[in-house]
Coordinates of C-alpha atoms in Angstrom, one line a residue:
M296 CA 24.9 -32.0 -61.4
R297 CA 26.4 -28.7 -59.8
L298 CA 28.8 -27.1 -62.4
I299 CA 31.7 -27.5 -60.0
E300 CA 31.1 -31.3 -60.0
K301 CA 31.1 -31.1 -64.0
V302 CA 34.7 -29.6 -63.4
W303 CA 35.8 -32.3 -61.4
F304 CA 34.4 -35.3 -63.0
Q305 CA 33.7 -34.4 -66.3
G306 CA 36.4 -31.9 -67.5
H307 CA 33.8 -29.1 -68.1
W308 CA 35.2 -26.4 -70.2
A309 CA 34.7 -24.0 -66.9
K310 CA 37.9 -25.9 -65.6
W311 CA 40.0 -23.5 -67.6
L312 CA 38.5 -20.6 -65.3
M313 CA 37.6 -22.3 -61.9
V314 CA 40.6 -24.4 -61.3
P315 CA 43.1 -21.7 -61.4
L316 CA 40.9 -19.4 -59.0
L317 CA 40.6 -22.3 -56.7
L318 CA 44.1 -23.6 -56.7
P319 CA 45.2 -20.8 -54.0
L320 CA 42.5 -22.4 -51.7
T321 CA 43.4 -26.0 -52.5
L322 CA 46.9 -25.2 -51.3
I323 CA 45.5 -23.9 -48.0
F324 CA 43.5 -26.9 -47.7
A325 CA 46.5 -29.1 -48.4
V326 CA 48.5 -27.4 -45.7
I327 CA 46.0 -28.0 -43.2
S328 CA 44.9 -31.3 -44.0
F329 CA 48.7 -32.3 -44.0
G330 CA 49.3 -30.5 -40.9
R331 CA 46.6 -32.1 -39.2
R332 CA 47.7 -35.5 -40.1
I333 CA 51.2 -34.7 -38.9
A334 CA 49.8 -33.5 -35.7
F335 CA 48.0 -36.7 -34.8
S336 CA 50.8 -38.7 -35.9
F337 CA 53.2 -36.9 -33.5
G338 CA 50.7 -36.6 -30.5
L339 CA 50.2 -32.9 -30.9
L340 CA 46.7 -33.5 -31.4
K341 CA 45.4 -36.4 -29.0
S342 CA 43.6 -39.6 -30.9
F343 CA 41.5 -41.9 -28.6
K344 CA 41.4 -45.7 -28.7
V345 CA 38.2 -47.1 -27.2
S346 CA 37.9 -50.3 -25.6
V347 CA 36.3 -52.3 -28.6
P348 CA 37.9 -52.6 -32.3
V349 CA 36.8 -49.9 -34.8
V350 CA 36.2 -50.4 -38.4
V351 CA 36.3 -47.2 -40.7
V352 CA 34.6 -47.3 -43.9
G353 CA 35.6 -44.3 -45.8
N354 CA 36.6 -42.5 -48.9
I355 CA 39.3 -40.0 -50.0
G356 CA 37.0 -37.7 -51.9
I357 CA 33.4 -36.3 -51.3
G358 CA 30.1 -37.6 -52.9
G359 CA 28.6 -41.2 -52.6
N360 CA 30.5 -44.0 -53.9
G361 CA 28.6 -47.1 -52.0
K362 CA 29.8 -46.6 -48.3
T363 CA 26.7 -47.2 -47.0
P364 CA 26.0 -50.8 -48.8
V365 CA 29.5 -51.8 -47.7
T366 CA 28.8 -50.7 -44.3
L367 CA 25.2 -52.8 -44.3
Y368 CA 27.2 -55.7 -45.7
L369 CA 29.8 -55.7 -43.0
V370 CA 27.0 -55.6 -40.5
E371 CA 25.4 -58.6 -41.9
Q372 CA 28.5 -60.6 -42.1
L373 CA 30.0 -59.6 -38.5
T374 CA 26.4 -60.2 -37.1
A375 CA 26.2 -63.6 -38.7
K376 CA 29.6 -64.2 -36.8
G377 CA 27.9 -63.6 -33.6
L378 CA 29.1 -60.3 -33.0
K379 CA 27.1 -57.4 -31.6
V380 CA 27.8 -54.7 -34.1
G381 CA 27.3 -50.8 -33.7
V382 CA 27.6 -48.0 -36.2
V383 CA 29.0 -44.5 -35.5
S384 CA 28.3 -41.6 -37.9
R385 CA 28.7 -38.0 -38.0
G386 CA 25.1 -37.6 -39.2
Y387 CA 25.6 -35.2 -41.8
G388 CA 23.0 -32.4 -41.8
S389 CA 21.3 -33.9 -38.8
K390 CA 19.5 -31.7 -36.3
A391 CA 19.0 -34.2 -33.3
P392 CA 17.8 -32.6 -30.0
Y393 CA 21.2 -33.7 -28.5
Y394 CA 24.4 -35.4 -29.2
P395 CA 25.6 -38.1 -29.2
Y396 CA 22.1 -39.2 -30.3
Q397 CA 21.1 -42.9 -30.8
V398 CA 18.7 -43.4 -33.7
S399 CA 15.4 -45.1 -33.0
E400 CA 12.1 -46.0 -34.8
E401 CA 10.8 -42.5 -34.0
S402 CA 13.8 -40.8 -35.5
S403 CA 13.1 -38.7 -38.6
A404 CA 15.5 -38.0 -41.3
E405 CA 16.0 -34.4 -40.3
Q406 CA 16.9 -35.6 -36.8
A407 CA 19.3 -38.4 -37.5
G408 CA 20.3 -37.7 -41.0
D409 CA 19.4 -39.8 -44.0
E410 CA 22.2 -42.4 -44.1
P411 CA 22.3 -43.3 -40.4
L412 CA 18.4 -43.7 -40.5
L413 CA 18.6 -46.0 -43.4
I414 CA 21.4 -48.0 -41.9
F415 CA 19.2 -48.4 -38.6
Q416 CA 15.9 -49.1 -40.5
R417 CA 17.9 -51.8 -42.6
S418 CA 19.7 -53.4 -40.1
G419 CA 18.0 -52.7 -36.7
I420 CA 21.5 -52.1 -34.9
P421 CA 22.3 -49.7 -32.7
V422 CA 23.3 -46.7 -34.6
V423 CA 24.8 -43.4 -32.8
I424 CA 25.4 -39.9 -34.6
G425 CA 27.4 -37.1 -33.3
A426 CA 30.6 -34.8 -34.4
D427 CA 32.4 -36.2 -31.6
R428 CA 32.8 -39.8 -32.7
V429 CA 34.8 -40.8 -29.4
K430 CA 31.6 -40.2 -27.3
G431 CA 29.6 -41.8 -30.3
C432 CA 31.5 -44.9 -29.7
Q433 CA 31.7 -44.8 -25.9
K434 CA 27.7 -44.6 -26.0
L435 CA 27.7 -47.7 -28.5
I436 CA 30.0 -49.7 -25.9
E437 CA 27.6 -49.0 -23.0
L438 CA 24.9 -50.5 -25.4
G439 CA 26.9 -53.7 -25.4
C440 CA 28.5 -53.4 -28.8
E441 CA 31.4 -55.5 -29.3
I442 CA 32.7 -54.0 -32.3
I443 CA 31.8 -50.4 -34.2
I444 CA 31.9 -49.5 -37.9
A445 CA 32.7 -45.8 -38.1
D446 CA 30.8 -44.8 -41.4
D447 CA 32.5 -42.2 -43.5
G448 CA 35.0 -41.5 -40.6
L449 CA 38.3 -42.0 -42.9
Q450 CA 39.6 -38.4 -42.2
H451 CA 38.3 -38.6 -38.3
Y452 CA 41.7 -39.2 -37.0
R453 CA 40.8 -38.2 -33.4
L454 CA 39.2 -41.7 -33.3
K455 CA 41.8 -44.5 -33.7
R456 CA 40.9 -47.4 -36.0
D457 CA 41.7 -51.0 -36.1
F458 CA 40.9 -51.6 -39.6
E459 CA 40.4 -49.5 -42.6
L460 CA 38.3 -50.1 -45.7
I461 CA 38.5 -47.5 -48.6
V462 CA 35.6 -47.5 -51.2
V463 CA 36.5 -46.0 -54.5
D464 CA 33.7 -45.3 -57.2
G465 CA 35.0 -47.4 -60.2
K466 CA 33.3 -44.9 -62.6
R467 CA 34.3 -41.6 -61.3
L468 CA 37.5 -42.6 -59.5
F469 CA 39.3 -39.4 -58.3
G470 CA 37.9 -37.0 -60.7
N471 CA 40.7 -34.6 -61.7
G472 CA 43.0 -35.8 -59.1
L473 CA 42.9 -32.4 -57.3
L474 CA 42.2 -31.5 -53.7
L475 CA 39.4 -29.8 -52.5
P476 CA 38.2 -27.2 -53.5
A477 CA 39.9 -27.4 -57.1
G478 CA 39.1 -30.9 -57.1
P479 CA 36.9 -33.5 -55.1
L480 CA 39.6 -35.3 -52.9
R481 CA 39.7 -34.7 -49.2
E482 CA 43.3 -36.6 -49.2
T483 CA 45.7 -37.6 -52.1
T484 CA 45.6 -40.8 -53.8
N485 CA 48.6 -41.9 -52.0
R486 CA 46.4 -42.4 -49.0
I487 CA 44.6 -45.4 -50.3
A488 CA 47.8 -47.6 -50.1
R489 CA 47.6 -47.3 -46.4
A490 CA 44.2 -48.6 -46.2
D491 CA 43.7 -52.6 -45.1
C492 CA 41.2 -53.1 -47.9
V493 CA 40.1 -51.2 -50.8
I494 CA 36.7 -51.8 -52.4
V495 CA 36.2 -50.7 -56.0
N496 CA 32.5 -50.2 -56.8
G497 CA 31.7 -50.9 -60.2
E498 CA 33.4 -52.1 -63.4
S499 CA 36.6 -50.2 -63.7
Q500 CA 39.8 -50.1 -65.7
W501 CA 41.4 -49.0 -62.7
L502 CA 41.1 -52.4 -61.0
A503 CA 44.1 -53.9 -62.9
Q504 CA 46.2 -50.9 -61.8
A505 CA 45.1 -50.9 -58.4
K506 CA 46.0 -54.6 -57.5
N507 CA 49.8 -53.3 -58.2
L508 CA 49.0 -50.4 -55.6
V509 CA 47.2 -51.7 -52.8
P510 CA 47.7 -54.9 -50.8
S511 CA 44.1 -56.1 -50.6
I512 CA 41.3 -55.3 -53.1
A513 CA 37.9 -56.0 -53.7
H514 CA 35.4 -55.6 -56.4
M515 CA 31.8 -54.8 -55.6
Q516 CA 28.7 -54.3 -57.6
L517 CA 25.4 -52.9 -56.2
S518 CA 22.2 -55.2 -57.0
A519 CA 18.6 -54.8 -56.6
S520 CA 16.0 -57.5 -56.7
K521 CA 12.7 -55.5 -55.6
V522 CA 11.0 -52.3 -55.2
V523 CA 9.4 -50.9 -52.2
N524 CA 6.5 -48.5 -52.0
V525 CA 7.5 -45.5 -49.6
K526 CA 4.0 -45.1 -48.3
T527 CA 3.0 -48.5 -47.4
G528 CA 6.0 -50.5 -47.2
I529 CA 4.8 -53.2 -49.8
S530 CA 7.6 -54.7 -51.8
I531 CA 7.2 -56.1 -55.3
D532 CA 9.9 -58.3 -57.2
L533 CA 11.6 -56.2 -59.7
A534 CA 10.8 -58.4 -62.7
V535 CA 7.3 -58.3 -61.8
F536 CA 6.9 -54.5 -61.4
L537 CA 8.9 -54.0 -64.7
A538 CA 6.8 -56.4 -66.5
K539 CA 3.5 -54.7 -65.3
N540 CA 4.8 -51.4 -66.3
L541 CA 6.2 -52.7 -69.7
I542 CA 2.7 -54.5 -70.4
G543 CA 1.1 -51.0 -70.1
N544 CA 3.6 -49.5 -72.2
Q545 CA 4.3 -47.1 -69.2
K546 CA 7.4 -44.9 -68.5
V547 CA 8.4 -44.2 -65.1
N548 CA 9.9 -41.1 -63.5
A549 CA 13.0 -40.8 -61.2
F550 CA 15.0 -38.6 -59.0
A551 CA 18.0 -38.9 -57.0
G552 CA 19.7 -36.8 -54.1
I553 CA 23.0 -38.8 -54.1
G554 CA 26.7 -38.0 -55.0
D555 CA 26.1 -39.2 -58.8
P556 CA 22.4 -39.2 -59.4
Q557 CA 23.3 -40.5 -62.9
R558 CA 24.5 -43.6 -61.6
F559 CA 21.2 -44.3 -60.4
F560 CA 19.3 -43.4 -63.5
N561 CA 21.7 -45.7 -65.3
T562 CA 21.0 -48.6 -63.1
L563 CA 17.2 -48.2 -63.6
E564 CA 17.8 -48.3 -67.4
L565 CA 20.0 -51.4 -67.2
Y566 CA 17.3 -53.2 -65.3
G567 CA 14.9 -52.2 -68.2
F568 CA 13.1 -49.2 -67.3
T569 CA 12.1 -46.4 -69.6
L570 CA 12.6 -43.2 -67.9
N571 CA 10.3 -40.2 -68.7
I572 CA 11.7 -37.5 -66.3
A573 CA 14.8 -38.0 -64.4
K574 CA 15.8 -35.3 -62.1
G575 CA 19.1 -35.1 -59.9
F576 CA 19.7 -33.2 -56.7
V577 CA 22.8 -32.3 -54.5
D578 CA 23.6 -35.2 -52.3
H579 CA 21.7 -35.1 -48.9
Q580 CA 19.1 -32.9 -50.2
A581 CA 16.4 -32.1 -47.9
F582 CA 13.3 -33.0 -49.9
S583 CA 10.0 -31.3 -49.5
A584 CA 6.7 -32.0 -51.3
E585 CA 7.4 -28.9 -53.3
D586 CA 10.5 -30.4 -54.7
L587 CA 8.4 -33.4 -56.3
Q588 CA 5.4 -31.6 -57.6
P589 CA 6.8 -31.6 -61.0
F590 CA 6.3 -35.4 -61.2
P591 CA 2.7 -36.5 -62.2
N592 CA 0.9 -38.6 -59.5
D593 CA -0.2 -41.2 -62.1
T594 CA 3.2 -42.5 -63.2
P595 CA 5.5 -44.5 -60.7
L596 CA 8.2 -42.3 -59.2
L597 CA 11.4 -44.2 -58.4
M598 CA 14.0 -43.2 -55.9
T599 CA 16.7 -44.2 -54.1
E600 CA 16.4 -45.9 -50.5
K601 CA 18.6 -42.8 -49.2
D602 CA 15.9 -40.3 -50.8
A603 CA 12.9 -42.4 -49.4
V604 CA 13.8 -42.0 -45.8
K605 CA 13.4 -38.3 -46.3
C606 CA 10.1 -38.5 -48.2
A607 CA 8.3 -40.8 -45.9
T608 CA 6.5 -38.1 -44.4
F609 CA 4.7 -36.8 -47.6
S610 CA 4.8 -40.0 -49.6
Q611 CA 2.2 -40.9 -52.3
D612 CA 0.8 -44.0 -53.7
N613 CA 3.3 -43.8 -56.8
F614 CA 6.3 -43.2 -54.6
W615 CA 8.6 -46.5 -54.8
Y616 CA 12.2 -46.9 -53.9
L617 CA 15.0 -49.6 -55.1
P618 CA 16.8 -50.9 -52.3
V619 CA 20.3 -52.2 -53.3
D620 CA 22.8 -54.7 -51.8
A621 CA 26.6 -55.0 -52.1
I622 CA 27.5 -58.1 -54.1
F623 CA 31.1 -59.1 -54.2
T624 CA 32.4 -60.9 -57.0
E625 CA 34.8 -64.0 -56.5
N626 CA 37.2 -63.7 -59.5
N627 CA 41.0 -62.8 -59.3
N628 CA 41.8 -61.4 -55.9
D629 CA 38.4 -60.3 -54.8
S630 CA 38.0 -63.1 -52.2
S631 CA 40.0 -60.5 -50.1
I632 CA 36.6 -59.1 -48.7
A633 CA 36.1 -62.7 -47.0
T634 CA 39.7 -62.3 -45.7
A635 CA 39.0 -58.9 -44.5
I636 CA 35.7 -59.8 -42.7
D637 CA 37.7 -62.6 -41.0
K638 CA 40.4 -60.2 -39.7
I639 CA 37.8 -57.9 -38.5
A640 CA 36.0 -60.6 -36.6
M641 CA 39.2 -61.8 -34.9
L642 CA 39.9 -58.2 -33.8
A643 CA 36.8 -58.6 -31.3
H644 CA 38.0 -62.0 -29.9

């Protein structure tokens, strides 16, 4: 984890030095961010409404918090209701030959970005990337999409939206509560109350407080049932894979280039794996074979699905990834995710 992230989320002692130095930049960021939202609100900056409903899945901070599993869950549920769904994404870090760019089976992670490629490979639905999400939506409409999910599009106010879901990391929450760069937030926590539905990923004491702050809240857990070999695509039941390694008294190695790598390592240990080497990289790390040379080839190397799409071209026999799915609990007010999906589906009719 980078030092600045330790300052944001773990209260590292360096906060006493870094935060005061960064606060002037945070003030500038706050003024620009607030001014931009006001400009869109009063029409000084133009926002565009496309001809089909747009559902935004986003967060108010930086880093991973479960947006991609939520997007895949929505795709699955809305497709089951007979709707043709498309996903538009900025395609962070992508180097496509042109934009808007439609992700295809021939696309690489370098061209499409890791998360858009993952979404396409898992769902098979149309996925279009580009900084101009309005043009991306128009491309999806040309492809026959009846409803569009804007992945990580909360702050893209140029594109009007019909429904907003904000995902919150139940463990890290909002860090030190400051805006960038002194803190991890793109917008203040007041923004949460304006969302149509807030999804809390993982166990969190904030859940009880959140129910008094937001009109609709859902509780999500990430669940895995199998591991998949990166090189061959062969999947093995997680319990079978785990038993095989336990019988041999073999530890596994792991790495993750996501917003919170430790969350992935904790998940592996929760499932019963014993980690020998566990290494975290920055989010959206563009991996090369050299990055993984420290890991021995005779030991299973576990990674996230998002990292696997970037390692496919140099995968080894011992490369495995752990696909996860969003699972929503049904106690308290958590049935609101079903209500939210029904409302979204009605927008398309």
